[in-house]
């Protein structure tokens, strides 16, 4: 998998380039991993509902082809776009999502943070009271808020066409988190959103990008 470091870029141009790359690729096209830091933008998934954008203000809202609801991208966030042929990897979408989340979990673990999955809510979450607690989350109870005591630190949204995936995931490092208060993140009203800095983990963008890229390259190698 070829790694491409794209620096800070507006979202629309990168999204268009991903679509073009995927449309033009052949069975012999090498998979790529694009790493980017976006200018401030809200992105809506295919199922995105307008009411989840509470007050965009001066931040643009861009409709995308990925799955999921609205999220925010901005400086201080590592956004990773694996452009991969799932047929070549021999996996289906469910396994692909699992591996993307696993890459984030391993990246966080390397920084001492314990991430968690929440069933039915793609992305990675941390315990707000103790993000360094290694205990597993208790099984959800009927009627219980599945996000009680949790904050979201990584979002995930993908698109698959002709067995080839694009879009990807975003891991919050050291951001201005205020824009998350202008939306229902990923469609969940009041869901807290955090970054490594809020958790007390001093980490540079480049270092986190390197960790995440290494995990993605390891987990997305053809067998």
PDB file of C-alpha atoms in Angstrom:
ATOM      1  CA  UNK A   1       0.000   0.000   0.000  1.00  0.00           C
ATOM      2  CA  UNK A   2       1.469   3.301  -1.117  1.00  0.00           C
ATOM      3  CA  UNK A   3       1.338   6.098   1.479  1.00  0.00           C
ATOM      4  CA  UNK A   4       0.680   9.658   0.350  1.00  0.00           C
ATOM      5  CA  UNK A   5       1.061  12.571   2.771  1.00  0.00           C
ATOM      6  CA  UNK A   6      -1.091  15.396   1.433  1.00  0.00           C
ATOM      7  CA  UNK A   7      -0.684  18.002   4.174  1.00  0.00           C
ATOM      8  CA  UNK A   8      -3.483  20.459   4.898  1.00  0.00           C
ATOM      9  CA  UNK A   9      -6.107  20.497   2.168  1.00  0.00           C
ATOM     10  CA  UNK A  10      -9.687  21.656   1.533  1.00  0.00           C
ATOM     11  CA  UNK A  11     -12.098  18.736   1.741  1.00  0.00           C
ATOM     12  CA  UNK A  12     -13.858  19.052  -1.629  1.00  0.00           C
ATOM     13  CA  UNK A  13     -10.743  18.608  -3.739  1.00  0.00           C
ATOM     14  CA  UNK A  14      -9.621  15.514  -1.849  1.00  0.00           C
ATOM     15  CA  UNK A  15     -13.075  13.952  -2.006  1.00  0.00           C
ATOM     16  CA  UNK A  16     -13.217  14.486  -5.766  1.00  0.00           C
ATOM     17  CA  UNK A  17      -9.718  13.036  -6.182  1.00  0.00           C
ATOM     18  CA  UNK A  18     -10.725   9.904  -4.239  1.00  0.00           C
ATOM     19  CA  UNK A  19     -13.726   9.387  -6.500  1.00  0.00           C
ATOM     20  CA  UNK A  20     -11.602   9.860  -9.605  1.00  0.00           C
ATOM     21  CA  UNK A  21      -8.913   7.479  -8.341  1.00  0.00           C
ATOM     22  CA  UNK A  22     -11.502   4.802  -7.536  1.00  0.00           C
ATOM     23  CA  UNK A  23     -13.328   5.186 -10.865  1.00  0.00           C
ATOM     24  CA  UNK A  24     -10.086   4.884 -12.835  1.00  0.00           C
ATOM     25  CA  UNK A  25      -8.464   2.033 -10.947  1.00  0.00           C
ATOM     26  CA  UNK A  26      -7.988  -1.418 -12.484  1.00  0.00           C
ATOM     27  CA  UNK A  27      -7.388  -4.825 -10.862  1.00  0.00           C
ATOM     28  CA  UNK A  28      -3.672  -4.031 -11.018  1.00  0.00           C
ATOM     29  CA  UNK A  29      -3.860  -0.590  -9.380  1.00  0.00           C
ATOM     30  CA  UNK A  30      -1.825  -0.406  -6.177  1.00  0.00           C
ATOM     31  CA  UNK A  31      -3.813   0.423  -3.046  1.00  0.00           C
ATOM     32  CA  UNK A  32      -3.047   3.809  -1.531  1.00  0.00           C
ATOM     33  CA  UNK A  33      -3.343   5.438   1.883  1.00  0.00           C
ATOM     34  CA  UNK A  34      -3.911   9.193   1.876  1.00  0.00           C
ATOM     35  CA  UNK A  35      -3.192  11.165   5.037  1.00  0.00           C
ATOM     36  CA  UNK A  36      -4.554  14.684   5.261  1.00  0.00           C
ATOM     37  CA  UNK A  37      -5.442  17.482   7.655  1.00  0.00           C
ATOM     38  CA  UNK A  38      -8.546  19.303   6.450  1.00  0.00           C
ATOM     39  CA  UNK A  39      -9.613  22.894   6.587  1.00  0.00           C
ATOM     40  CA  UNK A  40     -12.749  23.268   8.773  1.00  0.00           C
ATOM     41  CA  UNK A  41     -15.743  21.552   7.159  1.00  0.00           C
ATOM     42  CA  UNK A  42     -18.894  19.649   8.072  1.00  0.00           C
ATOM     43  CA  UNK A  43     -19.517  16.615   5.860  1.00  0.00           C
ATOM     44  CA  UNK A  44     -22.859  14.885   5.420  1.00  0.00           C
ATOM     45  CA  UNK A  45     -23.127  11.202   4.601  1.00  0.00           C
ATOM     46  CA  UNK A  46     -25.621   9.717   2.168  1.00  0.00           C
ATOM     47  CA  UNK A  47     -28.147   9.212   4.975  1.00  0.00           C
ATOM     48  CA  UNK A  48     -27.383  12.598   6.528  1.00  0.00           C
ATOM     49  CA  UNK A  49     -30.357  14.572   7.818  1.00  0.00           C
ATOM     50  CA  UNK A  50     -30.345  18.354   7.700  1.00  0.00           C
ATOM     51  CA  UNK A  51     -31.658  18.662  11.262  1.00  0.00           C
ATOM     52  CA  UNK A  52     -28.414  17.204  12.614  1.00  0.00           C
ATOM     53  CA  UNK A  53     -26.630  20.395  11.531  1.00  0.00           C
ATOM     54  CA  UNK A  54     -27.704  22.745  14.319  1.00  0.00           C
ATOM     55  CA  UNK A  55     -25.740  25.857  13.390  1.00  0.00           C
ATOM     56  CA  UNK A  56     -23.024  25.627  10.746  1.00  0.00           C
ATOM     57  CA  UNK A  57     -22.125  29.315  10.926  1.00  0.00           C
ATOM     58  CA  UNK A  58     -19.246  30.116   8.590  1.00  0.00           C
ATOM     59  CA  UNK A  59     -18.130  26.471   8.294  1.00  0.00           C
ATOM     60  CA  UNK A  60     -19.209  24.933   4.953  1.00  0.00           C
ATOM     61  CA  UNK A  61     -21.431  21.849   4.841  1.00  0.00           C
ATOM     62  CA  UNK A  62     -20.485  19.418   2.052  1.00  0.00           C
ATOM     63  CA  UNK A  63     -22.591  16.497   0.837  1.00  0.00           C
ATOM     64  CA  UNK A  64     -20.534  13.334   0.310  1.00  0.00           C
ATOM     65  CA  UNK A  65     -20.931   9.798  -1.023  1.00  0.00           C
ATOM     66  CA  UNK A  66     -19.839   8.093   2.195  1.00  0.00           C
ATOM     67  CA  UNK A  67     -22.145   6.358   4.622  1.00  0.00           C
ATOM     68  CA  UNK A  68     -23.261   7.814   7.929  1.00  0.00           C
ATOM     69  CA  UNK A  69     -24.441  11.168   9.195  1.00  0.00           C
ATOM     70  CA  UNK A  70     -22.774  14.527   9.738  1.00  0.00           C
ATOM     71  CA  UNK A  71     -19.285  14.931  11.177  1.00  0.00           C
ATOM     72  CA  UNK A  72     -16.642  17.625  11.417  1.00  0.00           C
ATOM     73  CA  UNK A  73     -13.124  17.752   9.994  1.00  0.00           C
ATOM     74  CA  UNK A  74     -10.599  20.383  10.933  1.00  0.00           C
ATOM     75  CA  UNK A  75      -7.001  21.203  11.838  1.00  0.00           C
ATOM     76  CA  UNK A  76      -5.510  18.966  14.525  1.00  0.00           C
ATOM     77  CA  UNK A  77      -7.294  15.855  13.245  1.00  0.00           C
ATOM     78  CA  UNK A  78      -5.594  13.014  11.384  1.00  0.00           C
ATOM     79  CA  UNK A  79      -7.830  11.972   8.499  1.00  0.00           C
ATOM     80  CA  UNK A  80      -6.856   8.724   6.791  1.00  0.00           C
ATOM     81  CA  UNK A  81      -8.304   7.585   3.491  1.00  0.00           C
ATOM     82  CA  UNK A  82      -7.426   3.994   2.550  1.00  0.00           C
ATOM     83  CA  UNK A  83      -8.192   3.451  -1.145  1.00  0.00           C
ATOM     84  CA  UNK A  84      -8.298  -0.321  -1.227  1.00  0.00           C
ATOM     85  CA  UNK A  85      -9.552  -3.219  -3.339  1.00  0.00           C
ATOM     86  CA  UNK A  86     -11.550  -5.355  -0.899  1.00  0.00           C
ATOM     87  CA  UNK A  87     -11.650  -8.214  -3.397  1.00  0.00           C
ATOM     88  CA  UNK A  88      -7.865  -8.337  -3.418  1.00  0.00           C
ATOM     89  CA  UNK A  89      -7.857  -8.340   0.388  1.00  0.00           C
ATOM     90  CA  UNK A  90     -10.432 -11.145   0.387  1.00  0.00           C
ATOM     91  CA  UNK A  91     -12.732  -9.383   2.860  1.00  0.00           C
ATOM     92  CA  UNK A  92     -16.215  -7.887   2.942  1.00  0.00           C
ATOM     93  CA  UNK A  93     -17.370  -4.536   4.264  1.00  0.00           C
ATOM     94  CA  UNK A  94     -18.042  -5.704   7.837  1.00  0.00           C
ATOM     95  CA  UNK A  95     -14.505  -7.048   8.200  1.00  0.00           C
ATOM     96  CA  UNK A  96     -13.084  -3.932   6.560  1.00  0.00           C
ATOM     97  CA  UNK A  97     -14.823  -1.660   9.083  1.00  0.00           C
ATOM     98  CA  UNK A  98     -13.566  -3.898  11.890  1.00  0.00           C
ATOM     99  CA  UNK A  99      -9.979  -3.512  10.657  1.00  0.00           C
ATOM    100  CA  UNK A 100     -10.256   0.261  10.350  1.00  0.00           C
ATOM    101  CA  UNK A 101     -11.496   0.444  13.932  1.00  0.00           C
ATOM    102  CA  UNK A 102      -8.790  -1.984  15.029  1.00  0.00           C
ATOM    103  CA  UNK A 103      -6.128   0.299  13.559  1.00  0.00           C
ATOM    104  CA  UNK A 104      -7.444   3.173  15.689  1.00  0.00           C
ATOM    105  CA  UNK A 105      -7.631   0.980  18.796  1.00  0.00           C
ATOM    106  CA  UNK A 106      -4.008  -0.099  18.357  1.00  0.00           C
ATOM    107  CA  UNK A 107      -2.899   3.478  17.704  1.00  0.00           C
ATOM    108  CA  UNK A 108      -4.579   4.663  20.903  1.00  0.00           C
ATOM    109  CA  UNK A 109      -3.187   1.725  22.868  1.00  0.00           C
ATOM    110  CA  UNK A 110       0.309   2.741  21.801  1.00  0.00           C
ATOM    111  CA  UNK A 111      -0.386   6.113  23.436  1.00  0.00           C
ATOM    112  CA  UNK A 112      -1.747   4.548  26.617  1.00  0.00           C
ATOM    113  CA  UNK A 113      -5.412   5.218  25.810  1.00  0.00           C
ATOM    114  CA  UNK A 114      -8.055   2.483  25.797  1.00  0.00           C
ATOM    115  CA  UNK A 115     -10.542   2.824  22.974  1.00  0.00           C
ATOM    116  CA  UNK A 116     -13.864   1.036  22.722  1.00  0.00           C
ATOM    117  CA  UNK A 117     -16.369   0.016  20.084  1.00  0.00           C
ATOM    118  CA  UNK A 118     -20.085   0.657  20.572  1.00  0.00           C
ATOM    119  CA  UNK A 119     -22.355  -1.768  18.752  1.00  0.00           C
ATOM    120  CA  UNK A 120     -24.276  -0.132  15.928  1.00  0.00           C
ATOM    121  CA  UNK A 121     -22.275   3.119  16.139  1.00  0.00           C
ATOM    122  CA  UNK A 122     -19.129   2.959  13.967  1.00  0.00           C
ATOM    123  CA  UNK A 123     -16.126   4.792  15.315  1.00  0.00           C
ATOM    124  CA  UNK A 124     -14.081   4.602  18.496  1.00  0.00           C
ATOM    125  CA  UNK A 125     -15.016   5.894  21.947  1.00  0.00           C
ATOM    126  CA  UNK A 126     -13.193   6.431  25.256  1.00  0.00           C
ATOM    127  CA  UNK A 127     -14.247   6.509  28.890  1.00  0.00           C
ATOM    128  CA  UNK A 128     -14.387  10.157  29.872  1.00  0.00           C
ATOM    129  CA  UNK A 129     -13.742   9.478  33.548  1.00  0.00           C
ATOM    130  CA  UNK A 130     -10.699   7.285  32.909  1.00  0.00           C
ATOM    131  CA  UNK A 131      -9.552   6.889  29.292  1.00  0.00           C
ATOM    132  CA  UNK A 132      -6.601   4.811  30.516  1.00  0.00           C
ATOM    133  CA  UNK A 133      -8.741   2.102  32.163  1.00  0.00           C
ATOM    134  CA  UNK A 134      -8.173  -1.162  30.323  1.00  0.00           C
ATOM    135  CA  UNK A 135     -11.400  -2.817  31.482  1.00  0.00           C
ATOM    136  CA  UNK A 136     -13.910  -3.720  28.789  1.00  0.00           C
ATOM    137  CA  UNK A 137     -17.184  -1.863  28.624  1.00  0.00           C
ATOM    138  CA  UNK A 138     -20.024  -3.661  30.431  1.00  0.00           C
ATOM    139  CA  UNK A 139     -22.710  -5.220  28.223  1.00  0.00           C
ATOM    140  CA  UNK A 140     -25.456  -2.705  27.363  1.00  0.00           C
ATOM    141  CA  UNK A 141     -28.587  -2.926  29.440  1.00  0.00           C
ATOM    142  CA  UNK A 142     -32.108  -2.484  28.017  1.00  0.00           C
ATOM    143  CA  UNK A 143     -33.084   1.175  27.956  1.00  0.00           C
ATOM    144  CA  UNK A 144     -29.578   2.332  28.869  1.00  0.00           C
ATOM    145  CA  UNK A 145     -27.839   5.129  26.938  1.00  0.00           C
ATOM    146  CA  UNK A 146     -25.097   3.256  25.026  1.00  0.00           C
ATOM    147  CA  UNK A 147     -22.910   6.389  25.151  1.00  0.00           C
ATOM    148  CA  UNK A 148     -23.235   7.027  28.895  1.00  0.00           C
ATOM    149  CA  UNK A 149     -19.832   8.091  30.213  1.00  0.00           C
ATOM    150  CA  UNK A 150     -18.232   7.931  26.766  1.00  0.00           C
ATOM    151  CA  UNK A 151     -16.757  10.445  24.349  1.00  0.00           C
ATOM    152  CA  UNK A 152     -16.061   9.907  20.671  1.00  0.00           C
ATOM    153  CA  UNK A 153     -12.465  10.281  19.573  1.00  0.00           C
ATOM    154  CA  UNK A 154     -12.562   8.779  16.065  1.00  0.00           C
ATOM    155  CA  UNK A 155     -15.216   8.817  13.336  1.00  0.00           C
ATOM    156  CA  UNK A 156     -15.571   6.399  10.448  1.00  0.00           C
ATOM    157  CA  UNK A 157     -17.415   6.576   7.139  1.00  0.00           C
ATOM    158  CA  UNK A 158     -16.739   4.664   3.944  1.00  0.00           C
ATOM    159  CA  UNK A 159     -17.993   4.190   0.405  1.00  0.00           C
ATOM    160  CA  UNK A 160     -17.604   0.962  -1.566  1.00  0.00           C
ATOM    161  CA  UNK A 161     -18.066   0.749  -5.328  1.00  0.00           C
ATOM    162  CA  UNK A 162     -17.085  -2.230  -7.494  1.00  0.00           C
ATOM    163  CA  UNK A 163     -15.579  -3.823  -4.354  1.00  0.00           C
ATOM    164  CA  UNK A 164     -13.219  -0.856  -3.947  1.00  0.00           C
ATOM    165  CA  UNK A 165     -13.383   1.318  -0.838  1.00  0.00           C
ATOM    166  CA  UNK A 166     -12.670   4.994  -0.325  1.00  0.00           C
ATOM    167  CA  UNK A 167     -13.316   7.669   2.293  1.00  0.00           C
ATOM    168  CA  UNK A 168     -12.122   6.379   5.691  1.00  0.00           C
ATOM    169  CA  UNK A 169     -11.613   7.569   9.243  1.00  0.00           C
ATOM    170  CA  UNK A 170     -10.629  10.579  11.333  1.00  0.00           C
ATOM    171  CA  UNK A 171      -8.777  10.540  14.660  1.00  0.00           C
ATOM    172  CA  UNK A 172      -8.868  13.651  16.849  1.00  0.00           C
ATOM    173  CA  UNK A 173      -5.445  14.747  18.112  1.00  0.00           C
ATOM    174  CA  UNK A 174      -5.454  18.410  19.194  1.00  0.00           C
ATOM    175  CA  UNK A 175      -8.395  20.318  17.750  1.00  0.00           C
ATOM    176  CA  UNK A 176     -10.721  23.200  18.354  1.00  0.00           C
ATOM    177  CA  UNK A 177     -13.653  21.034  19.449  1.00  0.00           C
ATOM    178  CA  UNK A 178     -16.205  23.864  19.481  1.00  0.00           C
ATOM    179  CA  UNK A 179     -17.635  23.046  16.018  1.00  0.00           C
ATOM    180  CA  UNK A 180     -18.845  19.662  17.283  1.00  0.00           C
ATOM    181  CA  UNK A 181     -21.311  21.597  19.419  1.00  0.00           C
ATOM    182  CA  UNK A 182     -22.916  22.897  16.217  1.00  0.00           C
ATOM    183  CA  UNK A 183     -23.966  19.407  15.084  1.00  0.00           C
ATOM    184  CA  UNK A 184     -25.331  16.138  16.407  1.00  0.00           C
ATOM    185  CA  UNK A 185     -22.103  14.192  15.834  1.00  0.00           C
ATOM    186  CA  UNK A 186     -22.806  11.210  13.593  1.00  0.00           C
ATOM    187  CA  UNK A 187     -26.505  11.819  14.261  1.00  0.00           C
ATOM    188  CA  UNK A 188     -26.360  11.472  18.059  1.00  0.00           C
ATOM    189  CA  UNK A 189     -27.610  14.518  19.946  1.00  0.00           C
ATOM    190  CA  UNK A 190     -25.357  15.552  22.834  1.00  0.00           C
ATOM    191  CA  UNK A 191     -22.643  12.984  22.104  1.00  0.00           C
ATOM    192  CA  UNK A 192     -19.405  14.371  23.606  1.00  0.00           C
ATOM    193  CA  UNK A 193     -16.457  14.557  21.230  1.00  0.00           C
ATOM    194  CA  UNK A 194     -12.899  14.549  22.556  1.00  0.00           C
ATOM    195  CA  UNK A 195      -9.332  14.572  21.336  1.00  0.00           C
ATOM    196  CA  UNK A 196      -6.028  13.316  22.724  1.00  0.00           C
ATOM    197  CA  UNK A 197      -5.181  16.734  24.140  1.00  0.00           C
ATOM    198  CA  UNK A 198      -8.397  16.838  26.213  1.00  0.00           C
ATOM    199  CA  UNK A 199      -7.505  13.392  27.544  1.00  0.00           C
ATOM    200  CA  UNK A 200      -4.136  14.720  28.709  1.00  0.00           C
ATOM    201  CA  UNK A 201      -2.097  12.972  26.023  1.00  0.00           C
ATOM    202  CA  UNK A 202       0.446  15.328  24.407  1.00  0.00           C
ATOM    203  CA  UNK A 203       0.938  14.018  20.889  1.00  0.00           C
ATOM    204  CA  UNK A 204       2.063  15.665  17.668  1.00  0.00           C
ATOM    205  CA  UNK A 205      -0.073  15.332  14.539  1.00  0.00           C
ATOM    206  CA  UNK A 206       2.802  13.792  12.559  1.00  0.00           C
ATOM    207  CA  UNK A 207       3.537  11.186  15.225  1.00  0.00           C
ATOM    208  CA  UNK A 208      -0.094  10.076  15.454  1.00  0.00           C
ATOM    209  CA  UNK A 209      -0.372   9.987  11.668  1.00  0.00           C
ATOM    210  CA  UNK A 210       2.694   7.748  11.491  1.00  0.00           C
ATOM    211  CA  UNK A 211       1.293   5.365  14.121  1.00  0.00           C
ATOM    212  CA  UNK A 212      -2.105   5.169  12.444  1.00  0.00           C
ATOM    213  CA  UNK A 213      -0.635   4.726   8.977  1.00  0.00           C
ATOM    214  CA  UNK A 214       1.575   1.865  10.147  1.00  0.00           C
ATOM    215  CA  UNK A 215      -1.375   0.063  11.723  1.00  0.00           C
ATOM    216  CA  UNK A 216      -3.549   0.524   8.642  1.00  0.00           C
ATOM    217  CA  UNK A 217      -0.810  -0.714   6.338  1.00  0.00           C
ATOM    218  CA  UNK A 218      -0.300  -3.745   8.574  1.00  0.00           C
ATOM    219  CA  UNK A 219      -4.011  -4.608   8.752  1.00  0.00           C
ATOM    220  CA  UNK A 220      -4.807  -3.963   5.085  1.00  0.00           C
ATOM    221  CA  UNK A 221      -2.123  -6.084   3.436  1.00  0.00           C
ATOM    222  CA  UNK A 222      -3.300  -8.679   0.883  1.00  0.00           C
ATOM    223  CA  UNK A 223      -2.990 -12.216   2.164  1.00  0.00           C
TER     224      UNK A 223
END
